[in-house]
Amino acid sequence: MAELARIGGSGPAVSRLGLSADEQHARDLVGGWLSAKGAQVRRDPAANLFARFEGEGESILVGSHLDSVPEGGRFDGALGVLCAVEAVESLVDAKTTLRRPIEVVAWADEEGARFGVGLFGSTATFGRLAHGVADRRDRDGISIAQALRTLGEQGDPAAARRDPTDLAAYLELHIEQGPRLEKAGLPLGVVSDIVGIYHARVTIRGRADHAGATLMTARADALAAASEIVLAVERIARGRPDAVGTVGEIAVRPGAKNVVPGECVFSLDLRAARDHDGLVREVLAAVASVASSRRVDSSVDELARVPVTSLDAKIRDVLRRATASVGVDAPELVSGAGHDAQNPARSGVPTGMIFVRSTGGSHTPREFASIDDAALGAQALANALKELAT
């Protein structure tokens, strides 16, 4: 973990953005470990890393992601990849006879921090990318297609699509990113459902004017309208017991202290475990209502919409047996964060997740998981893989 965290790391923080040279360096490091154990290592057109240990029939896929948010922690995603590596290496070292192939995967750009497209690599593999996604650009004007070509790919992530019927199961281990396991005094949990997630970019267009000479009654202030919408997002999400709403990015043009803002662009992140579509509809109605009342124009660029995802009941049983085998009575938990597991689950692949207790929050350098808890998670993952593959 320490070796991996040095890639894009600065002190306790890790900034290893998706489809970057740092993320590729991390993939190369992990791929080297797995190649040394006899895996067939490859990278697909969306820059996902796959390391296959041979057997016969449909594969069992296990892993997580290696990218991070800016100034994030070292455990989010990376722990799941490393525990998958540890679990599979332990089976290889024990000379376990595998009747199915096992593939370790490191998904590319799960966070979507650079291009705004979360779960990018797994979405590509399961054929769910939106039309024209390769043309989306980061803040430096670099498109996804260009970033992929810089990494040695052809620039067409849709070519990564894979037939989900080739997969027998998908397993993912991840830090919980919340306090429930810590409060319960338990090291592991089993995920039952993953919340629905909506990501969008909202643009409000008003009229730039002189800050001194333009009367308050004559303004079409894009930032004032956006501010009202941000408060509406907070109010709407607070009114739903299982919902959260976040505006984490905002940019104002022309961006001068003596100019009434003419344009404001901000992000939307809306999540709920129930009636996610209702939450999205209510927020988008608020965007339109505020824009109309303030006489500004609004547009919404939808980046991703992933519905509430229930994970496979039979795989949950496998994971409960696996966690019990390491002495943990693991509770079932709903994940408030999105995960790559949503894509195989929505594509008909039997999918399950193990949570590892974490502290200090997440998407921050404070996030932490202990070696003891990680070892229990890796052993439970190995036991689940052994049951499914043998």
Tab-separated table of C-alpha atoms in Angstrom:
chain	number	residue	atom	x	y	z
A	1	MET	CA	0.000	0.000	0.000
A	2	ALA	CA	2.824	2.387	0.830
A	3	GLU	CA	4.554	1.665	-2.471
A	4	LEU	CA	1.359	2.319	-4.399
A	5	ALA	CA	0.616	5.492	-2.417
A	6	ARG	CA	3.944	7.003	-3.478
A	7	ILE	CA	2.556	7.196	-7.024
A	8	GLY	CA	0.835	10.571	-7.066
A	9	GLY	CA	1.389	10.880	-3.332
A	10	SER	CA	2.406	13.925	-1.339
A	11	GLY	CA	2.615	13.305	2.391
A	12	PRO	CA	-0.577	11.489	3.422
A	13	ALA	CA	-2.486	12.727	0.346
A	14	VAL	CA	-2.792	10.936	-2.984
A	15	SER	CA	-3.722	12.704	-6.242
A	16	ARG	CA	-3.782	9.951	-8.880
A	17	LEU	CA	-6.365	11.059	-11.407
A	18	GLY	CA	-8.004	8.773	-13.925
A	19	LEU	CA	-6.418	8.284	-17.369
A	20	SER	CA	-3.225	9.975	-16.195
A	21	ALA	CA	0.411	8.909	-16.298
A	22	ASP	CA	0.271	8.300	-12.535
A	23	GLU	CA	-2.699	5.972	-12.854
A	24	GLN	CA	-0.857	4.101	-15.603
A	25	HIS	CA	2.245	3.844	-13.401
A	26	ALA	CA	0.041	2.278	-10.699
A	27	ARG	CA	-1.404	-0.180	-13.227
A	28	ASP	CA	2.094	-1.137	-14.347
A	29	LEU	CA	3.147	-1.772	-10.752
A	30	VAL	CA	0.151	-4.007	-10.007
A	31	GLY	CA	0.423	-5.739	-13.365
A	32	GLY	CA	4.054	-6.554	-12.648
A	33	TRP	CA	3.161	-8.189	-9.342
A	34	LEU	CA	0.521	-10.350	-11.012
A	35	SER	CA	2.637	-11.220	-14.042
A	36	ALA	CA	5.313	-12.525	-11.687
A	37	LYS	CA	2.709	-14.946	-10.297
A	38	GLY	CA	1.919	-16.291	-13.764
A	39	ALA	CA	-1.032	-14.134	-14.790
A	40	GLN	CA	-1.722	-13.120	-18.376
A	41	VAL	CA	-1.794	-9.326	-18.093
A	42	ARG	CA	-3.469	-7.031	-20.604
A	43	ARG	CA	-4.977	-3.565	-20.882
A	44	ASP	CA	-8.198	-2.928	-22.777
A	45	PRO	CA	-9.083	0.123	-24.958
A	46	ALA	CA	-10.509	1.971	-21.919
A	47	ALA	CA	-7.193	1.500	-20.030
A	48	ASN	CA	-8.595	-1.113	-17.632
A	49	LEU	CA	-6.036	-3.632	-16.371
A	50	PHE	CA	-6.910	-7.352	-16.428
A	51	ALA	CA	-4.706	-10.129	-15.061
A	52	ARG	CA	-6.034	-13.619	-15.806
A	53	PHE	CA	-5.202	-16.848	-14.024
A	54	GLU	CA	-6.300	-19.738	-16.212
A	55	GLY	CA	-9.084	-22.206	-15.635
A	56	GLU	CA	-11.970	-23.328	-17.806
A	57	GLY	CA	-15.300	-21.671	-18.525
A	58	GLU	CA	-16.633	-18.315	-17.419
A	59	SER	CA	-14.300	-16.034	-15.464
A	60	ILE	CA	-14.650	-14.709	-11.958
A	61	LEU	CA	-13.685	-11.042	-11.953
A	62	VAL	CA	-12.339	-9.463	-8.766
A	63	GLY	CA	-10.876	-6.028	-8.104
A	64	SER	CA	-11.554	-2.312	-7.776
A	65	HIS	CA	-9.941	0.926	-9.022
A	66	LEU	CA	-6.542	2.631	-8.711
A	67	ASP	CA	-7.396	6.297	-9.368
A	68	SER	CA	-8.142	8.827	-6.640
A	69	VAL	CA	-9.787	12.195	-6.236
A	70	PRO	CA	-7.484	15.231	-5.967
A	71	GLU	CA	-5.783	15.187	-2.548
A	72	GLY	CA	-7.588	11.991	-1.605
A	73	GLY	CA	-6.543	9.041	0.516
A	74	ARG	CA	-4.542	5.908	-0.192
A	75	PHE	CA	-7.256	3.330	0.610
A	76	ASP	CA	-10.265	4.230	-1.561
A	77	GLY	CA	-10.217	1.766	-4.464
A	78	ALA	CA	-6.584	0.812	-4.052
A	79	LEU	CA	-7.261	-1.386	-1.017
A	80	GLY	CA	-9.733	-3.415	-3.078
A	81	VAL	CA	-7.186	-4.010	-5.827
A	82	LEU	CA	-4.452	-4.945	-3.359
A	83	CYS	CA	-6.720	-7.316	-1.400
A	84	ALA	CA	-7.721	-8.944	-4.706
A	85	VAL	CA	-4.028	-9.380	-5.558
A	86	GLU	CA	-3.338	-10.802	-2.084
A	87	ALA	CA	-6.324	-13.163	-2.242
A	88	VAL	CA	-5.468	-14.551	-5.663
A	89	GLU	CA	-1.747	-14.840	-4.881
A	90	SER	CA	-2.612	-16.829	-1.756
A	91	LEU	CA	-4.643	-19.274	-3.842
A	92	VAL	CA	-1.803	-19.593	-6.362
A	93	ASP	CA	0.790	-20.096	-3.617
A	94	ALA	CA	-1.395	-22.814	-2.072
A	95	LYS	CA	-1.536	-24.506	-5.498
A	96	THR	CA	-5.333	-24.356	-5.428
A	97	THR	CA	-6.882	-26.089	-8.440
A	98	LEU	CA	-9.122	-23.522	-10.114
A	99	ARG	CA	-11.975	-24.879	-12.212
A	100	ARG	CA	-12.802	-21.364	-13.418
A	101	PRO	CA	-10.450	-18.597	-14.524
A	102	ILE	CA	-9.971	-15.745	-12.051
A	103	GLU	CA	-9.216	-12.267	-13.370
A	104	VAL	CA	-7.971	-9.418	-11.207
A	105	VAL	CA	-9.187	-6.073	-12.577
A	106	ALA	CA	-8.073	-2.514	-11.875
A	107	TRP	CA	-10.757	-0.285	-13.354
A	108	ALA	CA	-9.709	3.013	-14.926
A	109	ASP	CA	-11.030	6.380	-13.761
A	110	GLU	CA	-13.698	5.245	-11.324
A	111	GLU	CA	-13.806	8.610	-9.578
A	112	GLY	CA	-14.483	10.716	-12.682
A	113	ALA	CA	-12.556	13.569	-11.049
A	114	ARG	CA	-10.776	14.598	-14.242
A	115	PHE	CA	-13.426	14.292	-16.967
A	116	GLY	CA	-16.623	14.172	-14.927
A	117	VAL	CA	-17.522	10.627	-16.009
A	118	GLY	CA	-17.618	8.395	-12.929
A	119	LEU	CA	-17.187	4.604	-13.181
A	120	PHE	CA	-15.617	5.233	-16.590
A	121	GLY	CA	-13.641	2.014	-17.081
A	122	SER	CA	-16.323	-0.411	-15.926
A	123	THR	CA	-18.996	1.520	-17.816
A	124	ALA	CA	-16.945	1.053	-20.990
A	125	THR	CA	-16.415	-2.671	-20.374
A	126	PHE	CA	-20.136	-3.270	-19.901
A	127	GLY	CA	-21.162	-1.159	-22.915
A	128	ARG	CA	-22.864	1.651	-21.016
A	129	LEU	CA	-20.895	4.716	-22.118
A	130	ALA	CA	-22.945	7.671	-23.314
A	131	HIS	CA	-22.637	8.664	-26.964
A	132	GLY	CA	-19.759	11.057	-27.584
A	133	VAL	CA	-18.153	10.512	-24.184
A	134	ALA	CA	-14.676	10.258	-25.737
A	135	ASP	CA	-14.971	13.952	-26.692
A	136	ARG	CA	-15.412	15.147	-23.103
A	137	ARG	CA	-12.533	17.351	-21.982
A	138	ASP	CA	-10.756	18.119	-18.743
A	139	ARG	CA	-9.979	21.607	-17.479
A	140	ASP	CA	-6.903	21.767	-19.704
A	141	GLY	CA	-8.949	21.014	-22.829
A	142	ILE	CA	-7.647	17.433	-23.190
A	143	SER	CA	-10.325	14.977	-24.314
A	144	ILE	CA	-10.797	11.438	-23.065
A	145	ALA	CA	-9.803	10.190	-26.508
A	146	GLN	CA	-6.569	12.200	-26.376
A	147	ALA	CA	-5.784	10.975	-22.862
A	148	LEU	CA	-6.258	7.368	-23.965
A	149	ARG	CA	-4.010	7.875	-26.986
A	150	THR	CA	-1.334	9.345	-24.701
A	151	LEU	CA	-1.474	6.068	-22.759
A	152	GLY	CA	-0.993	4.089	-25.976
A	153	GLU	CA	-4.625	3.244	-26.750
A	154	GLN	CA	-6.573	4.066	-29.922
A	155	GLY	CA	-8.834	6.636	-28.286
A	156	ASP	CA	-12.116	4.719	-28.565
A	157	PRO	CA	-13.203	3.518	-25.105
A	158	ALA	CA	-16.339	1.893	-26.531
A	159	ALA	CA	-14.057	-0.765	-28.048
A	160	ALA	CA	-13.512	-2.101	-24.507
A	161	ARG	CA	-16.997	-3.623	-24.468
A	162	ARG	CA	-17.061	-7.200	-23.229
A	163	ASP	CA	-19.764	-9.866	-23.298
A	164	PRO	CA	-21.086	-10.134	-19.712
A	165	THR	CA	-22.090	-13.765	-20.305
A	166	ASP	CA	-18.345	-14.577	-20.242
A	167	LEU	CA	-18.338	-13.769	-16.511
A	168	ALA	CA	-19.549	-16.087	-13.759
A	169	ALA	CA	-19.330	-13.468	-10.998
A	170	TYR	CA	-17.828	-10.151	-9.969
A	171	LEU	CA	-16.467	-9.471	-6.471
A	172	GLU	CA	-15.205	-6.172	-5.093
A	173	LEU	CA	-13.718	-5.269	-1.726
A	174	HIS	CA	-13.782	-1.607	-0.702
A	175	ILE	CA	-13.404	0.524	2.396
A	176	GLU	CA	-16.830	1.444	3.767
A	177	GLN	CA	-16.189	5.227	3.524
A	178	GLY	CA	-18.629	5.701	6.399
A	179	PRO	CA	-18.900	5.154	10.173
A	180	ARG	CA	-21.325	2.230	10.531
A	181	LEU	CA	-18.795	-0.608	10.878
A	182	GLU	CA	-16.638	1.494	13.168
A	183	LYS	CA	-19.622	2.268	15.418
A	184	ALA	CA	-20.618	-1.422	15.441
A	185	GLY	CA	-17.079	-2.510	16.319
A	186	LEU	CA	-16.966	-4.828	13.292
A	187	PRO	CA	-14.178	-5.142	10.704
A	188	LEU	CA	-16.242	-6.338	7.713
A	189	GLY	CA	-19.670	-5.912	6.159
A	190	VAL	CA	-21.513	-7.275	3.130
A	191	VAL	CA	-23.151	-4.817	0.719
A	192	SER	CA	-26.819	-5.378	-0.106
A	193	ASP	CA	-27.542	-2.370	-2.343
A	194	ILE	CA	-25.774	0.617	-3.884
A	195	VAL	CA	-27.489	3.999	-4.076
A	196	GLY	CA	-28.589	5.582	-7.326
A	197	ILE	CA	-26.260	8.327	-8.543
A	198	TYR	CA	-26.860	11.288	-10.850
A	199	HIS	CA	-23.996	13.491	-12.033
A	200	ALA	CA	-24.551	16.588	-14.155
A	201	ARG	CA	-23.054	19.925	-15.084
A	202	VAL	CA	-25.452	22.886	-14.878
A	203	THR	CA	-24.838	26.100	-16.813
A	204	ILE	CA	-26.643	29.313	-15.871
A	205	ARG	CA	-26.384	32.151	-18.404
A	206	GLY	CA	-27.330	35.622	-17.304
A	207	ARG	CA	-25.842	38.937	-18.429
A	208	ALA	CA	-22.485	40.422	-17.483
A	209	ASP	CA	-22.817	44.046	-16.424
A	210	HIS	CA	-20.941	46.799	-14.597
A	211	ALA	CA	-21.084	46.130	-10.845
A	212	GLY	CA	-21.433	49.838	-10.021
A	213	ALA	CA	-23.622	51.180	-12.804
A	214	THR	CA	-26.184	48.340	-13.031
A	215	LEU	CA	-29.166	48.686	-10.711
A	216	MET	CA	-30.066	45.636	-8.621
A	217	THR	CA	-33.472	45.495	-10.285
A	218	ALA	CA	-31.892	45.415	-13.741
A	219	ARG	CA	-29.513	42.485	-13.222
A	220	ALA	CA	-29.494	38.946	-14.581
A	221	ASP	CA	-26.885	37.649	-12.137
A	222	ALA	CA	-25.900	34.074	-13.017
A	223	LEU	CA	-24.103	33.465	-9.711
A	224	ALA	CA	-27.042	34.700	-7.611
A	225	ALA	CA	-29.321	32.293	-9.494
A	226	ALA	CA	-26.850	29.453	-9.074
A	227	SER	CA	-26.577	30.193	-5.346
A	228	GLU	CA	-30.339	29.889	-4.974
A	229	ILE	CA	-30.223	26.545	-6.797
A	230	VAL	CA	-27.433	25.281	-4.529
A	231	LEU	CA	-29.589	26.050	-1.492
A	232	ALA	CA	-32.540	24.314	-3.190
A	233	VAL	CA	-30.414	21.186	-3.665
A	234	GLU	CA	-29.608	21.214	0.042
A	235	ARG	CA	-33.262	21.758	1.031
A	236	ILE	CA	-34.602	19.026	-1.254
A	237	ALA	CA	-32.030	16.451	-0.155
A	238	ARG	CA	-32.616	17.245	3.527
A	239	GLY	CA	-36.313	16.619	2.982
A	240	ARG	CA	-35.685	12.994	1.940
A	241	PRO	CA	-34.400	10.653	4.672
A	242	ASP	CA	-32.136	8.565	2.417
A	243	ALA	CA	-30.962	11.273	-0.010
A	244	VAL	CA	-27.898	13.487	-0.324
A	245	GLY	CA	-27.183	16.313	-2.741
A	246	THR	CA	-23.859	18.041	-3.336
A	247	VAL	CA	-22.511	20.900	-5.432
A	248	GLY	CA	-18.753	20.403	-5.293
A	249	GLU	CA	-17.530	22.452	-8.254
A	250	ILE	CA	-18.433	25.955	-9.367
A	251	ALA	CA	-16.947	28.411	-11.873
A	252	VAL	CA	-17.995	31.989	-12.647
A	253	ARG	CA	-17.391	34.059	-15.758
A	254	PRO	CA	-16.025	36.563	-16.423
A	255	GLY	CA	-14.740	36.300	-12.851
A	256	ALA	CA	-13.929	39.911	-11.953
A	257	LYS	CA	-14.858	41.643	-8.711
A	258	ASN	CA	-16.447	44.601	-10.483
A	259	VAL	CA	-18.492	42.622	-13.026
A	260	VAL	CA	-21.930	41.098	-12.446
A	261	PRO	CA	-21.451	37.375	-13.233
A	262	GLY	CA	-22.737	36.544	-16.696
A	263	GLU	CA	-22.270	32.786	-16.535
A	264	CYS	CA	-22.000	30.187	-13.789
A	265	VAL	CA	-21.259	26.494	-14.267
A	266	PHE	CA	-21.563	24.049	-11.362
A	267	SER	CA	-21.730	20.327	-10.699
A	268	LEU	CA	-24.608	18.249	-9.366
A	269	ASP	CA	-24.184	15.024	-7.402
A	270	LEU	CA	-27.520	13.504	-6.323
A	271	ARG	CA	-27.802	10.160	-4.522
A	272	ALA	CA	-30.599	8.170	-2.886
A	273	ALA	CA	-31.305	4.586	-1.895
A	274	ARG	CA	-35.031	4.966	-2.690
A	275	ASP	CA	-36.879	7.031	-5.304
A	276	HIS	CA	-33.672	8.310	-6.828
A	277	ASP	CA	-35.534	9.374	-9.982
A	278	GLY	CA	-37.898	11.462	-7.851
A	279	LEU	CA	-34.960	13.248	-6.253
A	280	VAL	CA	-33.469	14.054	-9.654
A	281	ARG	CA	-36.804	15.311	-11.032
A	282	GLU	CA	-37.356	17.589	-8.037
A	283	VAL	CA	-33.885	19.149	-8.288
A	284	LEU	CA	-34.107	19.675	-12.057
A	285	ALA	CA	-37.515	21.300	-11.587
A	286	ALA	CA	-35.912	23.662	-9.067
A	287	VAL	CA	-33.197	24.561	-11.597
A	288	ALA	CA	-35.821	25.476	-14.182
A	289	SER	CA	-37.976	27.358	-11.667
A	290	VAL	CA	-35.149	29.504	-10.291
A	291	ALA	CA	-33.869	30.288	-13.784
A	292	SER	CA	-37.326	31.397	-14.880
A	293	SER	CA	-37.976	33.571	-11.828
A	294	ARG	CA	-34.576	35.265	-12.152
A	295	ARG	CA	-34.798	35.706	-15.932
A	296	VAL	CA	-31.694	33.712	-16.751
A	297	ASP	CA	-31.189	30.714	-19.034
A	298	SER	CA	-30.288	27.257	-17.739
A	299	SER	CA	-29.036	24.047	-19.323
A	300	VAL	CA	-28.185	20.691	-17.768
A	301	ASP	CA	-25.521	18.391	-19.210
A	302	GLU	CA	-26.143	14.930	-17.785
A	303	LEU	CA	-22.840	13.130	-17.210
A	304	ALA	CA	-24.034	9.918	-15.583
A	305	ARG	CA	-27.229	8.386	-14.245
A	306	VAL	CA	-26.920	5.059	-12.434
A	307	PRO	CA	-30.057	3.630	-10.794
A	308	VAL	CA	-30.239	2.049	-7.360
A	309	THR	CA	-28.501	-1.332	-7.689
A	310	SER	CA	-29.315	-4.425	-5.644
A	311	LEU	CA	-26.487	-6.945	-5.433
A	312	ASP	CA	-26.957	-10.665	-6.045
A	313	ALA	CA	-28.573	-12.598	-3.167
A	314	LYS	CA	-26.628	-15.813	-3.823
A	315	ILE	CA	-23.305	-13.979	-3.940
A	316	ARG	CA	-24.244	-12.215	-0.701
A	317	ASP	CA	-24.698	-15.686	0.833
A	318	VAL	CA	-21.227	-16.664	-0.419
A	319	LEU	CA	-19.749	-13.516	1.124
A	320	ARG	CA	-21.548	-14.041	4.424
A	321	ARG	CA	-20.063	-17.545	4.607
A	322	ALA	CA	-16.650	-16.148	3.662
A	323	THR	CA	-16.742	-13.443	6.330
A	324	ALA	CA	-18.018	-15.939	8.916
A	325	SER	CA	-15.066	-18.195	8.023
A	326	VAL	CA	-12.713	-15.480	9.325
A	327	GLY	CA	-14.750	-15.031	12.490
A	328	VAL	CA	-16.854	-12.006	11.531
A	329	ASP	CA	-20.651	-11.818	11.745
A	330	ALA	CA	-20.835	-9.290	8.939
A	331	PRO	CA	-23.930	-7.059	8.726
A	332	GLU	CA	-25.572	-6.168	5.429
A	333	LEU	CA	-25.128	-2.504	4.529
A	334	VAL	CA	-26.391	-0.154	1.821
A	335	SER	CA	-23.549	1.703	0.110
A	336	GLY	CA	-23.965	5.455	-0.076
A	337	ALA	CA	-21.040	5.681	-2.502
A	338	GLY	CA	-21.104	4.488	-6.088
A	339	HIS	CA	-18.908	1.591	-7.116
A	340	ASP	CA	-17.808	-0.160	-10.293
A	341	ALA	CA	-19.816	-3.148	-9.023
A	342	GLN	CA	-22.955	-1.383	-10.251
A	343	ASN	CA	-22.048	-1.979	-13.895
A	344	PRO	CA	-21.652	-5.775	-13.850
A	345	ALA	CA	-24.679	-6.069	-11.557
A	346	ARG	CA	-26.829	-4.096	-14.022
A	347	SER	CA	-25.496	-6.274	-16.852
A	348	GLY	CA	-26.695	-9.522	-15.284
A	349	VAL	CA	-23.390	-10.633	-13.761
A	350	PRO	CA	-23.855	-12.049	-10.227
A	351	THR	CA	-22.136	-9.368	-8.154
A	352	GLY	CA	-21.157	-8.899	-4.521
A	353	MET	CA	-19.123	-6.545	-2.344
A	354	ILE	CA	-17.283	-6.715	0.969
A	355	PHE	CA	-16.831	-3.560	3.011
A	356	VAL	CA	-13.768	-3.108	5.231
A	357	ARG	CA	-14.059	-0.864	8.285
A	358	SER	CA	-12.560	2.564	7.675
A	359	THR	CA	-12.106	5.695	9.756
A	360	GLY	CA	-11.374	9.356	9.129
A	361	GLY	CA	-13.925	9.760	6.352
A	362	SER	CA	-13.043	9.261	2.696
A	363	HIS	CA	-11.909	11.302	-0.307
A	364	THR	CA	-9.482	12.843	2.182
A	365	PRO	CA	-5.942	12.027	3.316
A	366	ARG	CA	-7.455	11.165	6.733
A	367	GLU	CA	-9.106	7.965	5.462
A	368	PHE	CA	-7.656	4.851	7.076
A	369	ALA	CA	-8.073	1.083	7.249
A	370	SER	CA	-5.961	-1.102	9.513
A	371	ILE	CA	-3.711	-3.910	8.309
A	372	ASP	CA	-5.593	-6.343	10.548
A	373	ASP	CA	-8.957	-5.448	8.983
A	374	ALA	CA	-7.481	-5.533	5.485
A	375	ALA	CA	-6.004	-8.984	6.154
A	376	LEU	CA	-9.404	-10.275	7.305
A	377	GLY	CA	-10.991	-8.812	4.178
A	378	ALA	CA	-8.376	-10.370	1.898
A	379	GLN	CA	-8.777	-13.767	3.558
A	380	ALA	CA	-12.573	-13.593	3.275
A	381	LEU	CA	-12.209	-12.603	-0.373
A	382	ALA	CA	-9.865	-15.555	-0.980
A	383	ASN	CA	-12.341	-17.925	0.673
A	384	ALA	CA	-15.175	-16.592	-1.483
A	385	LEU	CA	-13.076	-16.929	-4.639
A	386	LYS	CA	-12.148	-20.477	-3.671
A	387	GLU	CA	-15.821	-21.425	-3.216
A	388	LEU	CA	-16.820	-19.865	-6.531
A	389	ALA	CA	-13.828	-21.095	-8.552
A	390	THR	CA	-13.475	-24.635	-7.230
